């Protein structure tokens, strides 16, 4: 066997480069202002927005290719993209979406269509490369194939970056502020002692195929959501069109409902088999899976020198399970608050508190918290209830619901469906405590309606 | 071994990592690893798995403690 000249020690992997750190990946100790762990949509927006403020930013991701494998159905809204300053590009904005159709077990359909339901099903592999481009052009450096292996902690117990591994070599990345955007399996938060554990009560087991050759869809410009205990217990199955005849076909079931023979994959396969009208000419180009944190959030996604965004902070819409835009919006707030904290030289937990306040009081958090109650409520509905709901609700009411505006819904239900009043009170009225003063009148109205209905029920009984 | 991974079935979505109460599951690249020691056999990961890639073996994996956190003092 011919001898190879030199030795493994001559490889460049752990030798410093003359270029700025992170230009080409090297396992050498480095120091930055902001370290972002995890480069999904949330992490990449954090990289972009911190870099825009002039900070030195390093983003790391354990995968060697951003964007794959995807863990979602790839839906994003027009207004979300616009808010985050991301212009749809035909390179990744594949499936144009104008609305959504919800199907009850009976097949009855409610169609939702307004400004908020317009958007795209994107190709995440390319979408994330574009977000990465924005981040790098704003001045951030990214290192892929780089796994965080431990948390650096300084004498004052502040998070001071991570120990990481690149191509088998360990090194330290020190940072004034660390952003944990490392997904549903986040270790950054756990290592820092934040309560990020997912409970199967508030966690969906997700499974999906990307399929080509799907046919007979009512409308290619709608997202299609299918409900029913036999279809997807305490969840739903979906078809997210991604251009003609291509679609993400998936399912999310409450993890608590999962068991042998009745897992997400079992349910999805059975459902697909039951619909040859849609799928007999189709075949799969991808298999995806995921845990979907539908708890609305971790209790406190911040620590000294640390902020969590995206799935790592369980920032997902508890009703539909979407989290791309939510992660990106939270990352923007994190960058704004974190940037101010860095400039003031104080990255303590209390200095980062405005991130939590702003997200949960003024941004998506305010809605998701309420939607969590709606989720608990909907989990108690039977197939028969869903069928009846599909007959009495129109798209506008459902849209109000998804924006956590409940009075019209409650009014309708009590008219058609008075026996569910106790359920409404139990699971939805808890929201009342969280409401801001201006919405209080709505709740008083709901309360009165419930009280009247309950009085009527007890009288009849 | 408490919980075994069927690497042929695993789609490395890492959802099980998110439900493990004792942080004993890790995903590196496309390899899912479950450490025997800290596993408390709660079965949550097995229940969650969308494809049934995790199975509970027999035997006791060790004391039910949270593993040593990889905190590096600097």
CSV table of N, CA, C and O in Angstrom, one decimal, chain A residues 62 71 147 149-155 157 160 163 165 172 174 184-185 187 190-191 197-198 200 203-207 255-256 258 260 263-265 287-291, chain B residues 9 11-29 44-56 66-67 69-74:
chain,number,residue,atom,x,y,z
A,62,UNK,N,-25.8,22.1,13.6
A,62,UNK,CA,-25.2,20.8,13.6
A,62,UNK,C,-25.3,20.1,12.2
A,62,UNK,O,-24.5,19.2,11.9
A,71,UNK,N,-39.0,19.8,9.2
A,71,UNK,CA,-39.8,19.2,10.3
A,71,UNK,C,-41.1,19.8,10.3
A,71,UNK,O,-41.8,20.0,11.3
A,147,UNK,N,-21.6,21.2,16.1
A,147,UNK,CA,-22.5,20.7,17.1
A,147,UNK,C,-22.1,21.4,18.4
A,147,UNK,O,-21.0,21.3,18.9
A,149,UNK,N,-21.7,21.1,22.2
A,149,UNK,CA,-21.6,20.0,23.1
A,149,UNK,C,-21.7,20.3,24.5
A,149,UNK,O,-21.7,19.5,25.4
A,150,UNK,N,-21.6,21.6,24.9
A,150,UNK,CA,-21.7,22.0,26.3
A,150,UNK,C,-21.9,23.5,26.4
A,150,UNK,O,-21.8,24.2,25.4
A,151,UNK,N,-22.2,24.0,27.6
A,151,UNK,CA,-22.5,25.4,27.8
A,151,UNK,C,-21.4,26.0,28.5
A,151,UNK,O,-21.0,25.5,29.6
A,152,UNK,N,-20.9,27.2,28.1
A,152,UNK,CA,-19.9,27.9,28.9
A,152,UNK,C,-20.6,28.8,29.9
A,152,UNK,O,-21.6,29.4,29.5
A,153,UNK,N,-20.1,28.8,31.1
A,153,UNK,CA,-20.7,29.6,32.1
A,153,UNK,C,-19.6,30.4,32.8
A,153,UNK,O,-18.6,29.8,33.2
A,154,UNK,N,-19.8,31.7,33.0
A,154,UNK,CA,-18.7,32.4,33.6
A,154,UNK,C,-18.9,32.5,35.1
A,154,UNK,O,-19.8,31.8,35.7
A,155,UNK,N,-18.0,33.2,35.8
A,155,UNK,CA,-18.0,33.2,37.2
A,155,UNK,C,-19.3,33.7,37.9
A,155,UNK,O,-19.7,33.2,39.0
A,157,UNK,N,-22.1,33.0,36.7
A,157,UNK,CA,-23.1,32.1,36.3
A,157,UNK,C,-23.9,32.5,35.1
A,157,UNK,O,-25.0,32.1,34.8
A,160,UNK,N,-22.0,32.0,28.8
A,160,UNK,CA,-20.9,32.7,28.1
A,160,UNK,C,-20.5,32.1,26.8
A,160,UNK,O,-19.4,32.2,26.3
A,163,UNK,N,-19.4,25.2,24.2
A,163,UNK,CA,-18.3,24.4,23.7
A,163,UNK,C,-18.9,23.7,22.5
A,163,UNK,O,-20.1,23.3,22.5
A,165,UNK,N,-18.3,21.3,18.6
A,165,UNK,CA,-17.4,20.3,17.9
A,165,UNK,C,-17.6,20.5,16.4
A,165,UNK,O,-18.7,20.6,15.9
A,172,UNK,N,-14.1,26.3,21.8
A,172,UNK,CA,-15.0,27.1,22.6
A,172,UNK,C,-15.4,28.4,21.8
A,172,UNK,O,-14.6,29.0,21.1
A,174,UNK,N,-16.9,31.8,22.7
A,174,UNK,CA,-17.4,32.7,23.8
A,174,UNK,C,-18.2,33.8,23.2
A,174,UNK,O,-17.9,34.3,22.1
A,184,UNK,N,-36.9,21.9,18.7
A,184,UNK,CA,-37.7,21.2,19.6
A,184,UNK,C,-36.9,20.3,20.6
A,184,UNK,O,-37.3,20.0,21.7
A,185,UNK,N,-35.7,19.9,20.1
A,185,UNK,CA,-34.8,19.1,20.9
A,185,UNK,C,-33.7,20.0,21.5
A,185,UNK,O,-32.6,19.5,21.8
A,187,UNK,N,-31.1,21.7,23.6
A,187,UNK,CA,-30.3,21.4,24.8
A,187,UNK,C,-29.8,22.7,25.5
A,187,UNK,O,-29.5,22.7,26.6
A,190,UNK,N,-32.1,23.5,28.3
A,190,UNK,CA,-32.0,22.5,29.4
A,190,UNK,C,-30.7,22.7,30.1
A,190,UNK,O,-30.7,22.7,31.4
A,191,UNK,N,-29.6,22.9,29.4
A,191,UNK,CA,-28.3,23.0,30.1
A,191,UNK,C,-28.3,24.2,31.0
A,191,UNK,O,-27.7,24.2,32.0
A,197,UNK,N,-38.8,21.3,29.0
A,197,UNK,CA,-39.2,20.0,28.8
A,197,UNK,C,-40.6,20.0,28.1
A,197,UNK,O,-41.5,20.7,28.6
A,198,UNK,N,-40.8,19.2,27.1
A,198,UNK,CA,-42.1,19.1,26.5
A,198,UNK,C,-42.9,18.0,27.2
A,198,UNK,O,-42.3,16.9,27.5
A,200,UNK,N,-46.1,15.3,27.0
A,200,UNK,CA,-46.9,14.7,25.9
A,200,UNK,C,-48.3,15.2,25.9
A,200,UNK,O,-49.0,15.1,24.9
A,203,UNK,N,-47.9,18.2,23.3
A,203,UNK,CA,-46.9,17.9,22.3
A,203,UNK,C,-47.5,17.1,21.2
A,203,UNK,O,-48.2,16.1,21.5
A,204,UNK,N,-47.3,17.4,20.0
A,204,UNK,CA,-47.9,16.6,18.9
A,204,UNK,C,-46.8,15.8,18.3
A,204,UNK,O,-45.7,16.2,18.2
A,205,UNK,N,-47.2,14.6,17.9
A,205,UNK,CA,-46.4,13.7,17.2
A,205,UNK,C,-46.7,13.9,15.7
A,205,UNK,O,-47.8,13.6,15.3
A,206,UNK,N,-45.7,14.3,14.9
A,206,UNK,CA,-46.0,14.7,13.5
A,206,UNK,C,-45.3,13.8,12.6
A,206,UNK,O,-44.2,13.3,12.8
A,207,UNK,N,-46.0,13.5,11.4
A,207,UNK,CA,-45.4,12.7,10.4
A,207,UNK,C,-45.9,13.2,9.1
A,207,UNK,O,-47.0,13.6,9.0
A,255,UNK,N,-49.4,13.6,21.3
A,255,UNK,CA,-48.4,12.5,21.6
A,255,UNK,C,-49.0,11.5,22.6
A,255,UNK,O,-48.8,10.3,22.6
A,256,UNK,N,-49.9,12.1,23.5
A,256,UNK,CA,-50.5,11.2,24.5
A,256,UNK,C,-51.4,10.2,23.9
A,256,UNK,O,-51.7,9.1,24.5
A,258,UNK,N,-50.7,8.5,21.2
A,258,UNK,CA,-49.9,7.6,20.3
A,258,UNK,C,-49.6,6.3,21.0
A,258,UNK,O,-49.3,6.3,22.2
A,260,UNK,N,-48.6,1.8,20.0
A,260,UNK,CA,-48.2,0.8,18.9
A,260,UNK,C,-49.4,0.6,18.0
A,260,UNK,O,-50.5,0.3,18.5
A,263,UNK,N,-49.7,5.1,15.8
A,263,UNK,CA,-48.8,6.2,15.8
A,263,UNK,C,-49.1,7.2,14.6
A,263,UNK,O,-50.0,6.9,13.8
A,264,UNK,N,-48.4,8.3,14.6
A,264,UNK,CA,-48.7,9.3,13.6
A,264,UNK,C,-48.6,8.6,12.2
A,264,UNK,O,-49.5,8.8,11.3
A,265,UNK,N,-47.6,7.8,12.0
A,265,UNK,CA,-47.4,7.2,10.7
A,265,UNK,C,-48.5,6.2,10.4
A,265,UNK,O,-49.0,6.2,9.3
A,287,UNK,N,-39.8,11.8,3.4
A,287,UNK,CA,-40.5,11.5,4.7
A,287,UNK,C,-40.0,12.4,5.7
A,287,UNK,O,-38.8,12.7,5.8
A,288,UNK,N,-40.9,13.0,6.4
A,288,UNK,CA,-40.5,14.0,7.5
A,288,UNK,C,-41.2,13.6,8.8
A,288,UNK,O,-42.3,13.0,8.8
A,289,UNK,N,-40.6,14.0,9.9
A,289,UNK,CA,-41.3,13.8,11.2
A,289,UNK,C,-40.9,14.9,12.1
A,289,UNK,O,-40.0,15.7,11.8
A,290,UNK,N,-41.7,15.0,13.2
A,290,UNK,CA,-41.3,16.1,14.2
A,290,UNK,C,-42.1,15.9,15.4
A,290,UNK,O,-43.2,15.4,15.4
A,291,UNK,N,-41.6,16.5,16.5
A,291,UNK,CA,-42.4,16.8,17.7
A,291,UNK,C,-42.8,18.2,17.5
A,291,UNK,O,-42.0,19.1,17.1
B,9,UNK,N,-35.6,2.3,11.2
B,9,UNK,CA,-36.9,3.0,11.2
B,9,UNK,C,-36.7,4.5,11.5
B,9,UNK,O,-37.5,5.3,11.0
B,11,UNK,N,-36.4,8.3,11.7
B,11,UNK,CA,-36.3,9.3,10.7
B,11,UNK,C,-35.6,10.6,11.2
B,11,UNK,O,-35.7,11.7,10.7
B,12,UNK,N,-34.9,10.4,12.3
B,12,UNK,CA,-34.1,11.4,13.1
B,12,UNK,C,-34.8,12.8,13.1
B,12,UNK,O,-34.2,13.8,12.8
B,13,UNK,N,-36.1,12.8,13.5
B,13,UNK,CA,-36.8,14.1,13.7
B,13,UNK,C,-36.5,14.7,15.0
B,13,UNK,O,-36.8,15.9,15.2
B,14,UNK,N,-36.0,13.9,15.9
B,14,UNK,CA,-35.5,14.4,17.2
B,14,UNK,C,-36.7,14.8,18.2
B,14,UNK,O,-36.5,15.4,19.2
B,15,UNK,N,-37.9,14.5,17.8
B,15,UNK,CA,-39.0,14.8,18.6
B,15,UNK,C,-38.9,14.1,20.0
B,15,UNK,O,-39.3,14.7,21.0
B,16,UNK,N,-38.3,12.9,20.0
B,16,UNK,CA,-38.2,12.2,21.3
B,16,UNK,C,-37.2,12.9,22.2
B,16,UNK,O,-37.4,12.9,23.5
B,17,UNK,N,-36.2,13.6,21.7
B,17,UNK,CA,-35.3,14.3,22.5
B,17,UNK,C,-36.0,15.4,23.3
B,17,UNK,O,-35.7,15.6,24.5
B,18,UNK,N,-37.1,16.0,22.7
B,18,UNK,CA,-37.8,17.0,23.3
B,18,UNK,C,-38.7,16.6,24.5
B,18,UNK,O,-39.1,17.4,25.3
B,19,UNK,N,-39.0,15.3,24.5
B,19,UNK,CA,-39.9,14.8,25.6
B,19,UNK,C,-39.1,14.1,26.7
B,19,UNK,O,-39.7,13.8,27.8
B,20,UNK,N,-37.8,13.8,26.5
B,20,UNK,CA,-37.1,13.1,27.5
B,20,UNK,C,-36.8,13.9,28.8
B,20,UNK,O,-36.2,15.0,28.7
B,21,UNK,N,-37.4,13.5,29.9
B,21,UNK,CA,-37.2,14.3,31.1
B,21,UNK,C,-35.8,14.3,31.7
B,21,UNK,O,-35.5,15.1,32.6
B,22,UNK,N,-35.0,13.3,31.3
B,22,UNK,CA,-33.7,13.3,31.9
B,22,UNK,C,-32.5,13.5,30.9
B,22,UNK,O,-31.4,13.1,31.2
B,23,UNK,N,-32.9,14.1,29.8
B,23,UNK,CA,-31.9,14.5,28.8
B,23,UNK,C,-31.0,13.4,28.4
B,23,UNK,O,-29.8,13.6,28.3
B,24,UNK,N,-31.5,12.2,28.2
B,24,UNK,CA,-30.6,11.1,27.9
B,24,UNK,C,-30.5,10.7,26.4
B,24,UNK,O,-29.8,9.9,26.0
B,25,UNK,N,-31.4,11.4,25.6
B,25,UNK,CA,-31.4,11.1,24.2
B,25,UNK,C,-30.6,12.3,23.4
B,25,UNK,O,-30.9,13.4,23.7
B,26,UNK,N,-29.8,11.9,22.5
B,26,UNK,CA,-29.1,13.0,21.7
B,26,UNK,C,-29.2,12.6,20.2
B,26,UNK,O,-29.1,11.4,19.9
B,27,UNK,N,-29.3,13.6,19.4
B,27,UNK,CA,-29.2,13.3,18.0
B,27,UNK,C,-28.0,14.1,17.4
B,27,UNK,O,-27.8,15.3,17.6
B,28,UNK,N,-27.1,13.3,16.8
B,28,UNK,CA,-25.9,13.9,16.1
B,28,UNK,C,-26.0,13.5,14.7
B,28,UNK,O,-26.0,12.3,14.4
B,29,UNK,N,-26.1,14.5,13.8
B,29,UNK,CA,-26.2,14.1,12.4
B,29,UNK,C,-27.5,13.3,12.3
B,29,UNK,O,-28.6,13.7,12.7
B,44,UNK,N,-41.9,7.8,27.6
B,44,UNK,CA,-42.5,8.9,26.9
B,44,UNK,C,-42.0,9.0,25.4
B,44,UNK,O,-42.7,9.3,24.5
B,45,UNK,N,-40.7,8.7,25.3
B,45,UNK,CA,-40.1,8.8,23.9
B,45,UNK,C,-40.7,7.7,23.0
B,45,UNK,O,-41.0,7.9,21.9
B,46,UNK,N,-40.9,6.5,23.7
B,46,UNK,CA,-41.4,5.4,22.9
B,46,UNK,C,-42.9,5.7,22.5
B,46,UNK,O,-43.3,5.5,21.4
B,47,UNK,N,-43.6,6.4,23.4
B,47,UNK,CA,-45.0,6.7,23.1
B,47,UNK,C,-45.0,7.8,22.0
B,47,UNK,O,-45.8,7.7,21.1
B,48,UNK,N,-44.1,8.8,22.1
B,48,UNK,CA,-44.1,9.9,21.1
B,48,UNK,C,-43.8,9.4,19.7
B,48,UNK,O,-44.4,9.9,18.7
B,49,UNK,N,-42.8,8.5,19.6
B,49,UNK,CA,-42.2,8.3,18.3
B,49,UNK,C,-43.2,8.1,17.1
B,49,UNK,O,-44.1,7.2,17.2
B,50,UNK,N,-43.2,9.0,16.1
B,50,UNK,CA,-44.2,8.9,15.1
B,50,UNK,C,-44.1,7.6,14.2
B,50,UNK,O,-45.1,7.3,13.6
B,51,UNK,N,-43.0,7.0,14.2
B,51,UNK,CA,-42.8,5.8,13.3
B,51,UNK,C,-42.5,4.5,14.1
B,51,UNK,O,-42.3,3.5,13.5
B,52,UNK,N,-42.5,4.6,15.4
B,52,UNK,CA,-42.2,3.3,16.2
B,52,UNK,C,-40.8,2.8,16.1
B,52,UNK,O,-40.6,1.6,16.0
B,53,UNK,N,-39.9,3.8,16.1
B,53,UNK,CA,-38.5,3.4,16.0
B,53,UNK,C,-37.9,3.1,17.4
B,53,UNK,O,-36.8,2.6,17.5
B,54,UNK,N,-38.6,3.4,18.4
B,54,UNK,CA,-38.1,3.2,19.8
B,54,UNK,C,-38.9,2.1,20.5
B,54,UNK,O,-40.1,2.0,20.4
B,55,UNK,N,-38.1,1.2,21.1
B,55,UNK,CA,-38.8,0.1,21.9
B,55,UNK,C,-38.2,0.0,23.3
B,55,UNK,O,-37.0,0.3,23.5
B,56,UNK,N,-39.0,-0.4,24.2
B,56,UNK,CA,-38.5,-0.6,25.6
B,56,UNK,C,-37.9,-2.0,25.7
B,56,UNK,O,-38.6,-3.0,25.5
B,66,UNK,N,-30.6,13.0,36.9
B,66,UNK,CA,-30.3,13.8,35.7
B,66,UNK,C,-28.8,13.7,35.4
B,66,UNK,O,-28.0,13.7,36.4
B,67,UNK,N,-28.5,13.5,34.2
B,67,UNK,CA,-27.0,13.3,34.0
B,67,UNK,C,-26.3,14.6,34.2
B,67,UNK,O,-26.8,15.6,34.2
B,69,UNK,N,-24.6,17.8,33.8
B,69,UNK,CA,-24.8,18.7,32.7
B,69,UNK,C,-23.4,19.1,32.2
B,69,UNK,O,-22.5,19.3,32.9
B,70,UNK,N,-23.3,19.3,30.8
B,70,UNK,CA,-22.0,19.6,30.3
B,70,UNK,C,-21.7,21.1,30.4
B,70,UNK,O,-21.7,21.9,29.5
B,71,UNK,N,-21.6,21.6,31.7
B,71,UNK,CA,-21.3,23.0,31.9
B,71,UNK,C,-19.8,23.1,32.1
B,71,UNK,O,-19.2,22.4,32.8
B,72,UNK,N,-19.3,24.0,31.3
B,72,UNK,CA,-17.8,24.3,31.3
B,72,UNK,C,-17.6,25.6,31.9
B,72,UNK,O,-18.1,26.7,31.4
B,73,UNK,N,-16.9,25.7,33.1
B,73,UNK,CA,-16.7,26.9,33.7
B,73,UNK,C,-15.5,27.7,33.0
B,73,UNK,O,-14.5,27.1,32.7
B,74,UNK,N,-15.7,28.9,32.7
B,74,UNK,CA,-14.7,29.7,32.0
B,74,UNK,C,-14.3,30.9,32.8
B,74,UNK,O,-15.0,31.3,33.7
